XYZ file of C-alpha atoms in Angstrom:
406
model
C -41.485 -37.554 8.284
C -38.205 -39.622 8.261
C -38.588 -40.594 4.672
C -38.790 -37.299 3.324
C -36.007 -36.006 5.506
C -33.724 -39.269 4.343
C -34.443 -37.677 0.549
C -33.523 -34.626 1.152
C -30.301 -34.961 3.126
C -28.172 -36.464 0.368
C -29.424 -33.199 -1.556
C -28.064 -31.145 0.940
C -24.783 -32.728 1.235
C -24.226 -32.761 -2.548
C -25.192 -28.760 -2.393
C -22.547 -28.314 0.328
C -20.029 -30.696 -0.998
C -20.479 -29.097 -4.605
C -19.678 -25.951 -3.130
C -16.279 -27.363 -1.349
C -15.525 -28.672 -4.512
C -15.577 -25.455 -6.334
C -13.600 -23.433 -3.301
C -10.846 -26.181 -3.232
C -11.076 -25.699 -7.521
C -10.958 -22.277 -6.993
C -7.733 -22.256 -4.115
C -5.996 -24.501 -6.868
C -5.137 -21.691 -8.626
C -4.067 -19.200 -5.494
C -0.742 -18.268 -6.018
C 1.237 -20.118 -3.032
C 3.984 -17.831 -2.803
C 2.067 -14.578 -2.498
C -0.495 -15.643 0.445
C 2.076 -17.292 2.246
C 4.359 -14.566 2.243
C 1.722 -12.174 3.155
C 0.786 -14.284 6.345
C 4.356 -14.996 7.521
C 4.736 -10.700 7.495
C 1.076 -10.201 9.326
C 1.858 -12.413 12.167
C 5.297 -11.365 12.656
C 4.440 -8.037 12.300
C 1.567 -8.404 15.082
C 3.973 -10.213 17.365
C 6.258 -6.819 16.745
C 3.641 -4.177 17.566
C 2.516 -6.194 20.709
C 6.607 -5.941 21.532
C 7.017 -2.378 20.365
C 4.230 -0.841 21.903
C 4.890 -1.479 25.641
C 5.521 1.715 26.730
C 3.272 3.484 24.416
C 1.726 6.862 26.266
C -2.052 5.801 24.489
C -2.451 2.882 25.178
C -0.923 -1.297 26.496
C 0.850 -3.443 24.624
C -2.360 -5.678 25.111
C -5.092 -3.321 23.316
C -2.470 -2.532 20.459
C -2.046 -6.470 20.006
C -5.790 -7.179 20.039
C -6.900 -4.742 17.286
C -3.933 -5.827 14.765
C -5.024 -9.093 15.406
C -8.495 -7.932 14.245
C -7.319 -6.063 11.532
C -5.267 -8.972 10.383
C -7.944 -11.492 10.408
C -10.623 -9.039 8.671
C -8.003 -7.898 6.062
C -7.293 -11.736 5.613
C -10.874 -12.255 5.320
C -11.461 -9.681 2.540
C -8.559 -10.550 0.853
C -9.944 -14.241 0.517
C -13.270 -12.796 -0.431
C -11.984 -10.507 -3.341
C -9.926 -13.806 -4.659
C -13.007 -15.872 -4.716
C -15.270 -12.919 -5.968
C -16.590 -13.409 -9.822
C -15.402 -9.621 -10.455
C -16.973 -8.721 -13.918
C -13.814 -6.919 -15.650
C -15.307 -6.095 -18.859
C -18.899 -5.572 -17.636
C -20.132 -1.897 -17.689
C -21.088 -2.188 -14.190
C -17.866 -2.427 -12.959
C -16.303 0.770 -14.828
C -19.240 2.580 -12.737
C -18.532 0.819 -9.695
C -14.498 1.944 -10.078
C -15.680 5.686 -11.060
C -18.059 5.894 -7.966
C -15.742 4.960 -5.839
C -13.065 7.005 -7.248
C -15.783 10.368 -6.873
C -16.378 9.362 -3.262
C -12.734 8.865 -2.296
C -12.055 12.221 -3.737
C -14.760 13.892 -1.911
C -13.860 12.096 1.258
C -10.178 13.692 0.976
C -11.352 16.650 0.394
C -13.559 16.147 3.314
C -10.768 14.972 5.726
C -8.572 17.980 4.248
C -11.297 20.847 5.081
C -12.613 19.142 8.555
C -10.858 16.596 9.768
C -8.564 16.628 12.844
C -4.688 17.486 13.042
C -2.863 14.302 13.745
C 1.068 14.173 13.362
C 0.763 17.509 11.295
C -1.424 17.030 8.775
C -5.470 16.628 8.195
C -5.171 12.845 7.204
C -7.552 11.081 8.849
C -11.160 10.699 9.868
C -12.635 9.205 12.893
C -15.975 7.217 13.274
C -16.863 5.335 16.521
C -13.521 5.450 17.819
C -11.769 4.109 15.099
C -9.950 6.065 12.509
C -8.962 5.379 8.816
C -6.515 7.480 6.163
C -8.968 7.929 2.844
C -5.740 7.938 1.399
C -4.808 4.622 1.475
C -7.487 3.609 -0.267
C -7.726 6.435 -3.093
C -4.736 4.391 -4.062
C -6.435 1.827 -5.132
C -8.844 3.109 -7.076
C -6.033 5.472 -9.098
C -4.678 2.258 -9.937
C -8.130 0.544 -10.836
C -8.877 3.592 -12.944
C -5.820 4.219 -14.707
C -5.629 0.565 -15.573
C -8.933 0.232 -16.796
C -8.861 3.854 -18.998
C -5.125 3.390 -20.165
C -5.913 0.184 -21.450
C -7.885 1.593 -23.990
C -5.038 2.352 -26.039
C -3.967 -1.367 -26.571
C -7.579 -1.932 -27.271
C -7.897 0.487 -30.025
C -4.870 -0.520 -31.275
C -3.256 2.821 -31.329
C 0.590 3.903 -30.699
C 0.734 4.189 -27.155
C 3.381 6.681 -26.756
C 1.481 9.061 -29.570
C -2.186 8.501 -27.950
C -1.087 8.752 -24.113
C -0.590 12.837 -24.417
C -3.725 13.632 -25.530
C -5.491 11.092 -22.875
C -3.525 12.847 -20.216
C -4.830 16.122 -21.407
C -8.658 14.612 -21.263
C -10.255 15.709 -18.400
C -12.352 12.965 -18.039
C -9.650 10.569 -17.406
C -7.621 13.111 -15.403
C -9.443 15.497 -13.065
C -10.498 12.548 -10.637
C -6.598 11.263 -9.995
C -5.391 14.865 -10.152
C -7.701 15.811 -7.468
C -6.790 13.261 -4.691
C -3.014 13.508 -5.507
C -3.532 17.474 -5.018
C -5.873 16.902 -1.961
C -3.364 14.808 -0.085
C -0.123 17.051 -0.864
C -2.292 19.978 0.436
C -2.938 17.906 3.655
C -0.145 17.702 3.841
C 0.843 14.291 3.025
C 4.472 14.011 1.277
C 4.649 10.516 1.444
C 1.277 9.930 0.094
C 2.110 12.019 -2.445
C 4.738 10.617 -3.544
C 3.227 7.102 -3.362
C 0.986 8.317 -5.539
C 3.052 9.740 -8.000
C 5.462 6.927 -8.421
C 1.770 4.661 -9.161
C 1.075 6.921 -11.928
C 4.316 7.556 -13.443
C 4.890 3.346 -13.651
C 1.411 2.835 -14.885
C 2.272 5.598 -17.013
C 5.338 3.965 -18.477
C 3.794 0.368 -18.918
C 0.909 2.359 -20.845
C 3.558 3.320 -23.561
C 4.516 6.787 -22.139
C 8.818 7.193 -23.050
C 10.675 6.224 -20.272
C 12.822 9.443 -20.367
C 9.717 11.312 -19.211
C 9.872 9.175 -16.027
C 13.727 9.230 -15.805
C 13.529 12.903 -15.978
C 11.250 13.204 -13.329
C 13.633 10.517 -10.987
C 16.592 13.024 -11.774
C 14.714 16.130 -10.913
C 13.809 14.285 -7.584
C 17.417 13.212 -6.654
C 18.854 16.605 -7.611
C 16.143 18.314 -4.880
C 17.087 15.726 -2.360
C 21.298 16.480 -3.199
C 20.046 20.143 -2.790
C 18.496 20.111 -0.002
C 20.828 21.901 2.587
C 20.570 24.913 0.048
C 16.964 24.971 -0.332
C 15.595 25.122 3.136
C 16.208 28.864 4.048
C 13.772 29.142 0.656
C 11.148 26.489 1.766
C 9.859 29.120 4.120
C 8.563 31.216 1.120
C 7.143 28.683 -0.589
C 3.990 27.924 2.408
C 5.595 24.613 3.930
C 4.502 24.483 7.278
C 7.184 25.051 10.389
C 7.174 21.385 11.471
C 8.036 20.387 7.413
C 10.767 22.683 7.834
C 11.882 21.106 10.876
C 11.695 17.594 9.212
C 13.907 19.130 6.336
C 16.392 20.521 8.832
C 16.366 16.667 10.465
C 16.984 14.971 7.277
C 20.092 17.385 6.423
C 21.749 17.368 10.016
C 19.364 15.737 12.879
C 22.229 16.248 15.541
C 21.929 20.299 15.026
C 18.156 20.431 14.508
C 17.196 19.975 18.111
C 13.995 17.843 19.041
C 13.122 17.234 14.949
C 16.223 15.331 15.038
C 15.054 13.395 17.986
C 13.627 10.452 16.074
C 15.955 9.572 13.779
C 18.704 10.139 15.957
C 17.346 7.229 18.594
C 16.169 5.228 15.066
C 20.205 5.361 14.425
C 20.895 4.252 17.722
C 18.571 1.323 17.638
C 19.612 0.150 14.603
C 23.005 0.136 15.940
C 22.084 -1.383 19.262
C 20.899 -4.238 17.194
C 23.658 -5.142 14.873
C 23.415 -7.756 12.909
C 21.404 -10.954 15.042
C 19.819 -7.803 17.967
C 19.452 -7.665 21.705
C 16.917 -10.467 21.387
C 12.375 -9.769 21.233
C 11.350 -7.300 23.752
C 14.676 -6.286 25.033
C 14.920 -2.828 22.898
C 16.175 -0.180 24.676
C 14.915 2.753 22.167
C 11.297 1.860 22.371
C 11.398 2.748 26.305
C 10.193 6.563 25.356
C 13.282 7.252 23.193
C 11.699 6.657 19.748
C 8.166 7.764 19.417
C 5.927 5.997 16.860
C 7.782 2.931 18.082
C 5.056 0.588 16.688
C 3.933 2.490 13.540
C 6.572 4.872 11.400
C 9.668 3.109 13.201
C 8.514 -0.229 13.855
C 11.385 -1.265 11.482
C 14.355 0.475 13.956
C 12.645 -1.920 16.867
C 12.638 -4.926 14.773
C 16.776 -4.176 13.770
C 17.556 -3.139 17.204
C 15.656 -6.606 18.803
C 16.330 -8.954 15.995
C 19.030 -7.501 13.918
C 20.244 -6.591 10.879
C 19.399 -9.863 9.286
C 15.761 -9.838 10.178
C 15.110 -6.848 8.401
C 16.756 -8.691 5.298
C 14.346 -11.488 5.734
C 11.262 -9.336 5.584
C 12.331 -7.513 2.406
C 13.184 -11.023 1.118
C 9.424 -11.619 1.999
C 8.582 -8.348 0.313
C 10.596 -9.104 -2.776
C 9.072 -12.454 -3.072
C 5.422 -10.630 -3.327
C 6.711 -8.030 -5.317
C 8.517 -10.647 -8.029
C 5.636 -12.999 -8.194
C 3.312 -9.861 -9.082
C 5.731 -8.388 -11.559
C 6.569 -11.961 -13.072
C 2.395 -12.551 -13.537
C 2.288 -9.028 -14.903
C 5.205 -9.065 -17.558
C 3.298 -12.788 -18.772
C -0.210 -11.387 -18.931
C -1.316 -10.144 -22.619
C -4.349 -8.103 -20.827
C -3.292 -4.687 -20.192
C -5.545 -3.534 -17.764
C -4.270 -6.517 -15.807
C -0.539 -6.005 -16.214
C -0.798 -2.176 -15.229
C -2.852 -2.889 -12.277
C -0.309 -5.676 -10.988
C 2.469 -3.484 -12.269
C 0.919 -0.445 -9.843
C 0.217 -2.354 -7.233
C 4.333 -3.864 -6.974
C 5.268 -0.339 -7.333
C 2.949 0.408 -4.651
C 4.300 -1.937 -2.097
C 7.763 -1.101 -3.317
C 7.778 2.370 -2.680
C 5.599 2.642 0.063
C 8.438 0.235 1.460
C 11.539 2.413 0.465
C 10.018 5.646 1.602
C 9.634 4.324 4.973
C 12.912 2.713 5.297
C 14.188 5.799 3.836
C 12.873 7.314 7.029
C 14.030 5.358 9.353
C 17.438 4.934 8.001
C 18.162 8.898 7.340
C 18.077 8.847 3.702
C 15.003 9.888 2.778
C 12.973 13.009 4.905
C 10.640 11.403 7.578
C 7.460 11.224 6.219
C 4.982 8.989 8.429
C 4.694 6.386 5.707
C 4.170 2.858 7.699
C 5.861 -0.171 6.845
C 3.274 -2.625 5.067
C 1.874 -5.326 6.968
C 4.458 -4.921 9.798
C 3.239 -1.497 11.359
C 0.254 -1.046 13.296
C -2.724 0.543 11.413
C -6.405 -0.683 10.431
C -5.942 1.774 7.322
C -2.990 0.116 6.153
C -3.784 -3.103 6.649
C -7.468 -2.739 5.081
C -6.321 -1.626 1.864
C -3.721 -4.043 1.791
C -5.999 -6.441 1.860
C -8.251 -5.441 -0.664
C -5.329 -4.751 -3.101
C -3.841 -7.857 -2.781
C -7.284 -9.848 -2.970
C -7.511 -8.203 -6.078
C -4.261 -8.884 -7.640
C -4.797 -12.785 -5.996
C -8.211 -12.463 -8.322
C -6.245 -11.497 -11.415
C -3.328 -14.290 -10.565
C -5.932 -16.849 -10.020
C -7.916 -15.615 -13.847
C -4.241 -15.721 -15.166
C -3.076 -19.739 -13.954
C -6.623 -20.725 -14.677
C -6.511 -19.547 -18.221
C -2.579 -20.969 -18.423
C -3.776 -24.648 -17.182
C -6.948 -24.608 -19.480
C -4.912 -23.824 -22.332
């Protein structure tokens, strides 16, 4: 028995050794700048969730901290698992999986819209076993993968992208599911989520060959609407906007004359002003003590500014910038149009979410309830980012390996 055992042991060691050798070889192609920046942001975000939750009516700071820590661990595990996974990009089963995922998420969005409870004025959440999640966060991922897969066919067929995209957009087999998801999101109503989806689709369209003038026209119209908001508010009620939405627009125009609707933005101003350049010190925020609603989610950056100052907000944006820059860099270098579209779509996903959140915190944009990536409290946001970044790191790993082997 001992002899047999001694013969089998080296084989087992060789098997384990081979596994760790393959693991280390795979991690050789991990982008350390992206991974390091994500981990720093999540660690910092978890600390800020703890300090910003000290006066929450719905739970203790410790309970929020433990939940956030759990989702940070789960998000990291999912991200690394997807990075290691051999995704069959060119296989039919991958296309089928993306299609069914998109169909399932559109159905979930519909169920959420019809039967989901009203949370912060919108039907955006579903709850199971005490945990809530937002289907729109995962729909963003499915839409990016779907549009990248379909739009990349233009290049594969060696057709002129600018001429072929319009027929593709009119093809109901391609556009029905993304449009259905976007319209359901808008009807929840979730203007922030709809804006992010629209921006992602717009950038992916331009990358695939849509003339820049069309996207420029859309951006121009959005700016005109924002600048014309004071004159438009009296007419918005006739367009089906809910009372709380109108109050948010009124607060965007003039928070001091909007009554309770402007309370959140005014206290965000106070928080940022109190913090100055270097802040009042970690844990010393005044506005989080019942004055600033949602201090650990939508307005967590106001607490960051008050406790740690504008310099820390700039540092957070630098780490976000590193992630976006690295993703865009690989997207620019690759000739694989599907990979490029996924990378550009993800970069836009991150950038627009940051801009909408900070725009609401500073009063540059209407408040929409969009969280700040990797910093705000929330399992849905962290898990969706973990999935998306795992896919992105998988692509980047492939590109780095191809470059190394060339």
